[in-house]
Coordinates of C-alpha atoms and ligand atoms in Angstrom, one line a residue:
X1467 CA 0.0 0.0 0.0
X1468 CA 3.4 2.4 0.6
X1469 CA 4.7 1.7 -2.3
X1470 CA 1.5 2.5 -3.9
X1471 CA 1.0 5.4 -2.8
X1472 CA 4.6 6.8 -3.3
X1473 CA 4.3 5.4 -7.0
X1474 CA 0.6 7.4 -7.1
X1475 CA 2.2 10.5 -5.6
X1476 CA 4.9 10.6 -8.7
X1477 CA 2.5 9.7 -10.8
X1478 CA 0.7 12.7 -9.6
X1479 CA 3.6 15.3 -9.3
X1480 CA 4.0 14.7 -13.1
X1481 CA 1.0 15.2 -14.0
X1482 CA 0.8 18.2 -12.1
X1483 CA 4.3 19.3 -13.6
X1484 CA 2.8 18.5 -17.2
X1485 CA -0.7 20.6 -16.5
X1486 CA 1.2 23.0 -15.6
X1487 CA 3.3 23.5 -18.8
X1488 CA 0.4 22.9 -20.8
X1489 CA -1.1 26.0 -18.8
X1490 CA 1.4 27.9 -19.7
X1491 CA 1.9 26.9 -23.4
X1492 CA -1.7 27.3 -24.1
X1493 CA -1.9 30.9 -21.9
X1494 CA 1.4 32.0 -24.5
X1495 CA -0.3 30.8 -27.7
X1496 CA -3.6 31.7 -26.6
X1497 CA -2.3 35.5 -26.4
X1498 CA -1.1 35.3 -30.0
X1499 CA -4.3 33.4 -31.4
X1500 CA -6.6 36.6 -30.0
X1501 CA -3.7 39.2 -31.6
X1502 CA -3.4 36.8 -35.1
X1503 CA -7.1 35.8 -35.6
X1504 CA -6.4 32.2 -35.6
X1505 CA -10.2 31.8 -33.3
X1506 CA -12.7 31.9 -35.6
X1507 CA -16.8 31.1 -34.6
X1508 CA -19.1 28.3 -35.0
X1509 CA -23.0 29.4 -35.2
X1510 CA -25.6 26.6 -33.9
X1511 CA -29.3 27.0 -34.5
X1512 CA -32.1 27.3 -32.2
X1513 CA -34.9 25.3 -33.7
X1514 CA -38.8 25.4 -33.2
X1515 CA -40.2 22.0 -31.9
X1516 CA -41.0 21.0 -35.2
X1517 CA -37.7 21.4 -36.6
X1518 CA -39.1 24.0 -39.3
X1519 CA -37.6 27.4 -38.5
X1520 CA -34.8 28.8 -36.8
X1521 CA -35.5 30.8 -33.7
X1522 CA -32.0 31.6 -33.4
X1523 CA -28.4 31.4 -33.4
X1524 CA -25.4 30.6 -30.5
X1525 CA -22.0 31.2 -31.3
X1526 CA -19.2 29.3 -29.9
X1527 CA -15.6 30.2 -30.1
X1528 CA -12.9 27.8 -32.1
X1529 CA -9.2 27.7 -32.2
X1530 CA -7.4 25.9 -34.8
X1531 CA -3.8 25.9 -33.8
X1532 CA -1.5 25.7 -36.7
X1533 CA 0.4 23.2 -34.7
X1534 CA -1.3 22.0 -32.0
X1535 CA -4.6 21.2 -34.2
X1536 CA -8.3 21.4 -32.5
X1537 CA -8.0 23.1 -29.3
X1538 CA -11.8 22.8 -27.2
X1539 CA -12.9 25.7 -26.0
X1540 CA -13.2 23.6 -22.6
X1541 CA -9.8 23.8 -22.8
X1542 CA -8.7 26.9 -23.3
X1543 CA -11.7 29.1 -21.7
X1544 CA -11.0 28.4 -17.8
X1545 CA -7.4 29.0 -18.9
X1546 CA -8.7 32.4 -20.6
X1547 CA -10.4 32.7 -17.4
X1548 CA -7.5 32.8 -15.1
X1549 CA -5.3 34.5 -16.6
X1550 CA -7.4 37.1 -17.6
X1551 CA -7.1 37.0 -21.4
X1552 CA -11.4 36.2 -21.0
X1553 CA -11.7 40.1 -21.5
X1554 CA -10.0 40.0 -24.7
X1555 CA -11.1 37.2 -26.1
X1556 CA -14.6 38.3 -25.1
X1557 CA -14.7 41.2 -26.1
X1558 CA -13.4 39.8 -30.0
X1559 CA -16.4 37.5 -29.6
X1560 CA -19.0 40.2 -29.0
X1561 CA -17.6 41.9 -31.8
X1562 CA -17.5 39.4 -34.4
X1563 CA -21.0 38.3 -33.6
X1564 CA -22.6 41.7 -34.0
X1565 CA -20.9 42.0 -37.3
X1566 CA -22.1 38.7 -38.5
X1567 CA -25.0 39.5 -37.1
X1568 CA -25.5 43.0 -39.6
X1569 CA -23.8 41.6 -42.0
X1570 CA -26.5 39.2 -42.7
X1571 CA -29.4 41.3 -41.8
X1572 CA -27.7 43.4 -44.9
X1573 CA -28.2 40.8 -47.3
X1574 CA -31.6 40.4 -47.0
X1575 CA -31.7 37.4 -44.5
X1576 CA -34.8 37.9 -42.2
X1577 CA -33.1 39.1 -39.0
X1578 CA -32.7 36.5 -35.7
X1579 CA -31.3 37.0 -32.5
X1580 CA -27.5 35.6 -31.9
X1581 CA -26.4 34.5 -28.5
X1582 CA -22.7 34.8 -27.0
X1583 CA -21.6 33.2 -23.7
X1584 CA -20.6 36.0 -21.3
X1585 CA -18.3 34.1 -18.9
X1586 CA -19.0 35.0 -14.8
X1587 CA -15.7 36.6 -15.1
X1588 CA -16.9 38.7 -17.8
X1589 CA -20.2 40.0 -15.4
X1590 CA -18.2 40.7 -13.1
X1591 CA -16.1 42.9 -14.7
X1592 CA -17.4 46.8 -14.2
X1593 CA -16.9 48.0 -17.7
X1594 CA -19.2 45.3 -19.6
X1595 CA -22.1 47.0 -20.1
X1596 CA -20.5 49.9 -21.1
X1597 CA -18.6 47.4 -23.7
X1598 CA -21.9 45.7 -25.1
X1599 CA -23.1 49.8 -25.4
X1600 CA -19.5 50.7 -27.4
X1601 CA -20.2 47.3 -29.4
X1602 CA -23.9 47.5 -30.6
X1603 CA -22.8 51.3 -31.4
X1604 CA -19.7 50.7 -33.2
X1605 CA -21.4 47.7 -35.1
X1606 CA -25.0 49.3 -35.6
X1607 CA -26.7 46.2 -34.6
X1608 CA -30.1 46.8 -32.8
X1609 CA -29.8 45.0 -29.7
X1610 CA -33.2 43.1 -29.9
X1611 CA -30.7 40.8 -32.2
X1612 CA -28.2 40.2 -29.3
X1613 CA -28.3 37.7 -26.5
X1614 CA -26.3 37.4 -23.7
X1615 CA -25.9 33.1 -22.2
X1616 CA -25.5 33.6 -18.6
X1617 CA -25.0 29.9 -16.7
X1618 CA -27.1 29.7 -13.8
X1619 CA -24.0 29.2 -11.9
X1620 CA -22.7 32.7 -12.4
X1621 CA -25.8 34.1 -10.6
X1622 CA -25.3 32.6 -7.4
X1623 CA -21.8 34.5 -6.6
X1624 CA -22.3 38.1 -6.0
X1625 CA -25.8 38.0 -6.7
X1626 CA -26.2 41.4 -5.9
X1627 CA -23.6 43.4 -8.3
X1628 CA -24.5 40.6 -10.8
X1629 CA -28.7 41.5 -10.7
X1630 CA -27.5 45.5 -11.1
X1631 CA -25.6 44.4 -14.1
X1632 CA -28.0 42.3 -15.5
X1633 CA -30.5 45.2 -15.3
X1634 CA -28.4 47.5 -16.9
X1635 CA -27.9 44.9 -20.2
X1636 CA -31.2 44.7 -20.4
X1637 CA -31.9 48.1 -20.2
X1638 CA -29.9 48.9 -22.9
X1639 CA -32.2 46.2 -24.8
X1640 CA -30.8 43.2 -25.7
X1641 CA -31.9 40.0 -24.4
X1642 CA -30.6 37.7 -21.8
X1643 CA -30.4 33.9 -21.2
X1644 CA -30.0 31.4 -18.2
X1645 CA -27.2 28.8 -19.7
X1646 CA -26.9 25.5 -18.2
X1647 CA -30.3 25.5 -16.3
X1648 CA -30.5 22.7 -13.7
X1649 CA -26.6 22.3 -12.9
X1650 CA -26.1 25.2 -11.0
X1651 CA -29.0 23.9 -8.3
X1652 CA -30.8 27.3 -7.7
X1653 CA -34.4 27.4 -8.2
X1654 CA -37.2 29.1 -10.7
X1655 CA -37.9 31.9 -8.1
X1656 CA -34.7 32.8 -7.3
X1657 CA -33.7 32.8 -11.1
X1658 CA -37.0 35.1 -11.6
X1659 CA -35.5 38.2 -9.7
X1660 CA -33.0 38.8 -12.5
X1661 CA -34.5 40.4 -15.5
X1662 CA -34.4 37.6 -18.0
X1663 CA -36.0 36.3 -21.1
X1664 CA -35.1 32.8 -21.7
X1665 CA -33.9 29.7 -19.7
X1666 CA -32.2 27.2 -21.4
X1667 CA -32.2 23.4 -19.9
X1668 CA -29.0 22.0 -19.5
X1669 CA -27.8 18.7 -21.8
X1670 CA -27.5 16.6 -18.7
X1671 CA -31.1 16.8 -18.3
X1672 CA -31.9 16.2 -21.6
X1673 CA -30.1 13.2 -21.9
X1674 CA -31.9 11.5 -19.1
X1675 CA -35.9 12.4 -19.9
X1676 CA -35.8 9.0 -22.1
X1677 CA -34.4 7.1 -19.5
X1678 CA -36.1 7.4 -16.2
X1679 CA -39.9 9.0 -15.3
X1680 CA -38.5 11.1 -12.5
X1681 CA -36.1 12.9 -14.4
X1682 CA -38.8 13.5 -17.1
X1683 CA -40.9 14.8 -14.5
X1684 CA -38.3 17.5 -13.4
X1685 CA -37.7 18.6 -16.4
X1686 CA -41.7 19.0 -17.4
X1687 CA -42.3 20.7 -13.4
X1688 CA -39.7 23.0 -15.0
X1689 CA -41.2 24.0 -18.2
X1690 CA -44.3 24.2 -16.8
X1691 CA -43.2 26.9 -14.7
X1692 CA -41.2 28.6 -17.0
X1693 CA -44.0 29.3 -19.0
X1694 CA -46.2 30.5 -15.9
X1695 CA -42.8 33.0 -15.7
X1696 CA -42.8 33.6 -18.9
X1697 CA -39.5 32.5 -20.1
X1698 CA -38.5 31.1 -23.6
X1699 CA -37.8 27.7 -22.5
X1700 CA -34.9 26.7 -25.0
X1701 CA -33.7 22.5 -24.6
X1702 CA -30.2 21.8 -25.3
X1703 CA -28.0 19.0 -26.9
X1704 CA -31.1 17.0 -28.5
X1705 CA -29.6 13.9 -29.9
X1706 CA -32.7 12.2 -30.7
X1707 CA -36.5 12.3 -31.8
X1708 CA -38.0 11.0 -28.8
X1709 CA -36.4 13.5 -27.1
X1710 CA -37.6 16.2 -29.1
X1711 CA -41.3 14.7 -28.9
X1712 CA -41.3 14.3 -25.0
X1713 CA -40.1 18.2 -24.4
X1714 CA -42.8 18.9 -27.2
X1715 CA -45.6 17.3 -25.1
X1716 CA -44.1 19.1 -21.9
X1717 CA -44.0 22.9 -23.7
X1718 CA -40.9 23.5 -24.2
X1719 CA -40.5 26.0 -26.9
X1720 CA -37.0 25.7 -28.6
X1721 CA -34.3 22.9 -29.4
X1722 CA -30.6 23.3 -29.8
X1723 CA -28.8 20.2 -30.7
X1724 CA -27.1 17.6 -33.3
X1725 CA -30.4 16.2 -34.0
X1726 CA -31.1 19.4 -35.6
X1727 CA -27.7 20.7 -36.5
X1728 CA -24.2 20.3 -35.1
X1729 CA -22.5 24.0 -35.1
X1730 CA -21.5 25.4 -38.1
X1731 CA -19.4 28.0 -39.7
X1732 CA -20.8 31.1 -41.3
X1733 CA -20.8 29.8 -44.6
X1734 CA -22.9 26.5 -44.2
X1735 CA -24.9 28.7 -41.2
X1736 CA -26.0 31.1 -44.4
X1737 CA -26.9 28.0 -46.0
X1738 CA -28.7 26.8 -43.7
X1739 CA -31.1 30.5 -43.0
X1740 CA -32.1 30.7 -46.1
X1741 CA -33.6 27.3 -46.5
X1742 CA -35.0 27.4 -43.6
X1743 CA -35.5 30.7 -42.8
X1744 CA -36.4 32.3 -46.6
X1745 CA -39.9 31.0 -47.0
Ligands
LIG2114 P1 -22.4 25.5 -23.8 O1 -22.6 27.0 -23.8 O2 -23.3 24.7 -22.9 O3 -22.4 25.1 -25.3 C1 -23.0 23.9 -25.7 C2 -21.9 22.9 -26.1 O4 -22.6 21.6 -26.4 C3 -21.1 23.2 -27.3 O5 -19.8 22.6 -27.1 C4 -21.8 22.5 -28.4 O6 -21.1 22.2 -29.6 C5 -22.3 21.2 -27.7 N1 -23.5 20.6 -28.3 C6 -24.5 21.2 -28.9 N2 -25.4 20.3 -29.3 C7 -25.0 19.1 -28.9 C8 -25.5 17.7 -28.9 O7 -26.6 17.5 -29.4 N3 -24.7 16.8 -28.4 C9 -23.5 17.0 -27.8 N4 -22.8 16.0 -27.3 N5 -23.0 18.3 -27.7 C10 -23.7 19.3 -28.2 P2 -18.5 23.5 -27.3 O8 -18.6 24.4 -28.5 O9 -17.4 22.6 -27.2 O10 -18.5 24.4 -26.0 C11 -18.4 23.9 -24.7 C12 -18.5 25.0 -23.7 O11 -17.5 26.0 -23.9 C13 -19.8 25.8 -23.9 O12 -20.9 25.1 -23.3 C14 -19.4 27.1 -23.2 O13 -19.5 27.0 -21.8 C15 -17.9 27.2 -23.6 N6 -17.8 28.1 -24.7 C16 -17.9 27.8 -26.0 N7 -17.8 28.9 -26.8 C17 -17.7 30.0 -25.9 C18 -17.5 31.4 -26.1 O14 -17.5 31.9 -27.2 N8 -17.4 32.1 -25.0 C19 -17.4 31.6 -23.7 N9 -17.3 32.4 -22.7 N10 -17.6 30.3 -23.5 C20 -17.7 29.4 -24.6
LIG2115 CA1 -24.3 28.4 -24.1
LIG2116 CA1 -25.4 25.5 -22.4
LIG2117 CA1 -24.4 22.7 -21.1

């Protein structure tokens, strides 16, 4: 048992030793991927329940490294988030969606809202919504056609500078989502004092409705009062049809997932609108 858990702790100090380099590799190239461009975006649809039209867009950061290949943004995000190159990167995100966003409003496509995750680091920074302002300005995008993804988890740290800034977004008109709904174990009336328009019902609980009767009860006591609230009830990673058909019968309003469409860059996303969207 010693000698196991001498061979476990070197096991461990290395893999410590290599986290740590990686850390540190992927905070240096991460720097010069935000200065060179090499992020680019990946747009996913928000589908109606019947898979006809597209509600909306969320955009989700890439890196292709020229060496180092695929990089997740699971990866690299709590890494942008420690070192503080989040701000940055965020505020290139923002940017490029809302030009995306005009550009094709501008040629003709009929105009949907795009979502871009704000990261809890982000909220918390003072100057954001004065950024969003400089961005829907600079970029001319009405902000009806911008969404914020909050995760539920953000709103239960500092709940109190986090609800002023939250009122302020909204103020300036954009609209706001709760990300990750059901991880973050807070509950429908504490999410209702913040000022927001859609909640959107995290993958884990959408992989489980098929399997097991109390977890598809959750998830319909959910909906159910998410529409009493109000909210745009948006499921997430829908793989399959009977999912799709069981959040149907519950009420839920929207569907993000594979089933419909994997994310896709803004070529095929074009595509894509005006099939769907160009009736
Ligand atoms: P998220 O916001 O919950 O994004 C949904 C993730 O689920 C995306 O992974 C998406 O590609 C994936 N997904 C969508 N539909 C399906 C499905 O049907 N099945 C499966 N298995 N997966 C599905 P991705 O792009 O790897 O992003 C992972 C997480 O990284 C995001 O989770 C978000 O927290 C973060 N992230 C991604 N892009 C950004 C960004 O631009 N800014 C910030 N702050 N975070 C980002
Ligand atoms: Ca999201
Ligand atoms: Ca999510
Ligand atoms: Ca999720």
């Amino acid at each position: 048992a010693k000698r196991l858990g001498r061979n476990t702790f070197r096991f461990y100090s290395a893999t410590m030793h290599e986290k740590i380099r990686e850390r540190r590799l992927i905070e240096k190239e991460l720097r010069q991927a935000i200065e060179e461009n090499q992020l680019s975006l990946v747009y996913q649809p928000k589908a109606d329940m019947k898979g006809q039209q597209i509600l909306g867009l969320e955009a989700l950061v890439r890196w292709n490294h020229p060496e180092l290949g695929w990089i997740s943004p699971g990866t690299f995000i709590p890494i942008a988030e420690e070192t503080g190159l989040i701000h940055p990167l965020g505020k290139w995100l923002l940017h490029s969606v809302c030009v995306q966003n005009r550009s094709w409003q501008e040629k003709g496509l009929p105009p949907i809202p795009m979502a871009v995750n704000l990261s809890p680091y982000e909220i918390r920074q003072e100057k954001i919504v004065e950024h969003v302002q400089e961005v829907l300005a600079e970029t001319g995008l009405e902000p009806q056609w911008l969404e914020l993804e909050i995760t539920e988890g953000s709103l239960l740290e500092d709940s109190f500078a986090t609800l002023k800034t939250l009122e302020q977004l909204k103020s300036l008109g954009i609209r706001i989502a709760i990300d990750d709904f059901g991880t973050g174990y807070s509950s429908l009336a504490y999410i209702n004092r913040f000022p927001i328009d859609a909640l959107k019902i995290d993958k884990s609980f959408v992989d489980k409705i098929v399997l097991g009767a109390k977890d598809a009860k959750l998830v319909d006591a959910i909906i159910g009062i998410a529409n009493i609230m109000d909210l745009t009830v948006i499921a997430e990673g829908v793989e399959k049809e009977e999912q799709l058909k069981l959040l149907e019968s519950f009420g839920c309003h929207q569907f993000q997932g594979y089933f419909f469409s994997r994310p896709l860059p803004a070529d095929a996303m074009e595509e894509m609108l005006r099939q769907h969207n160009n009736k």
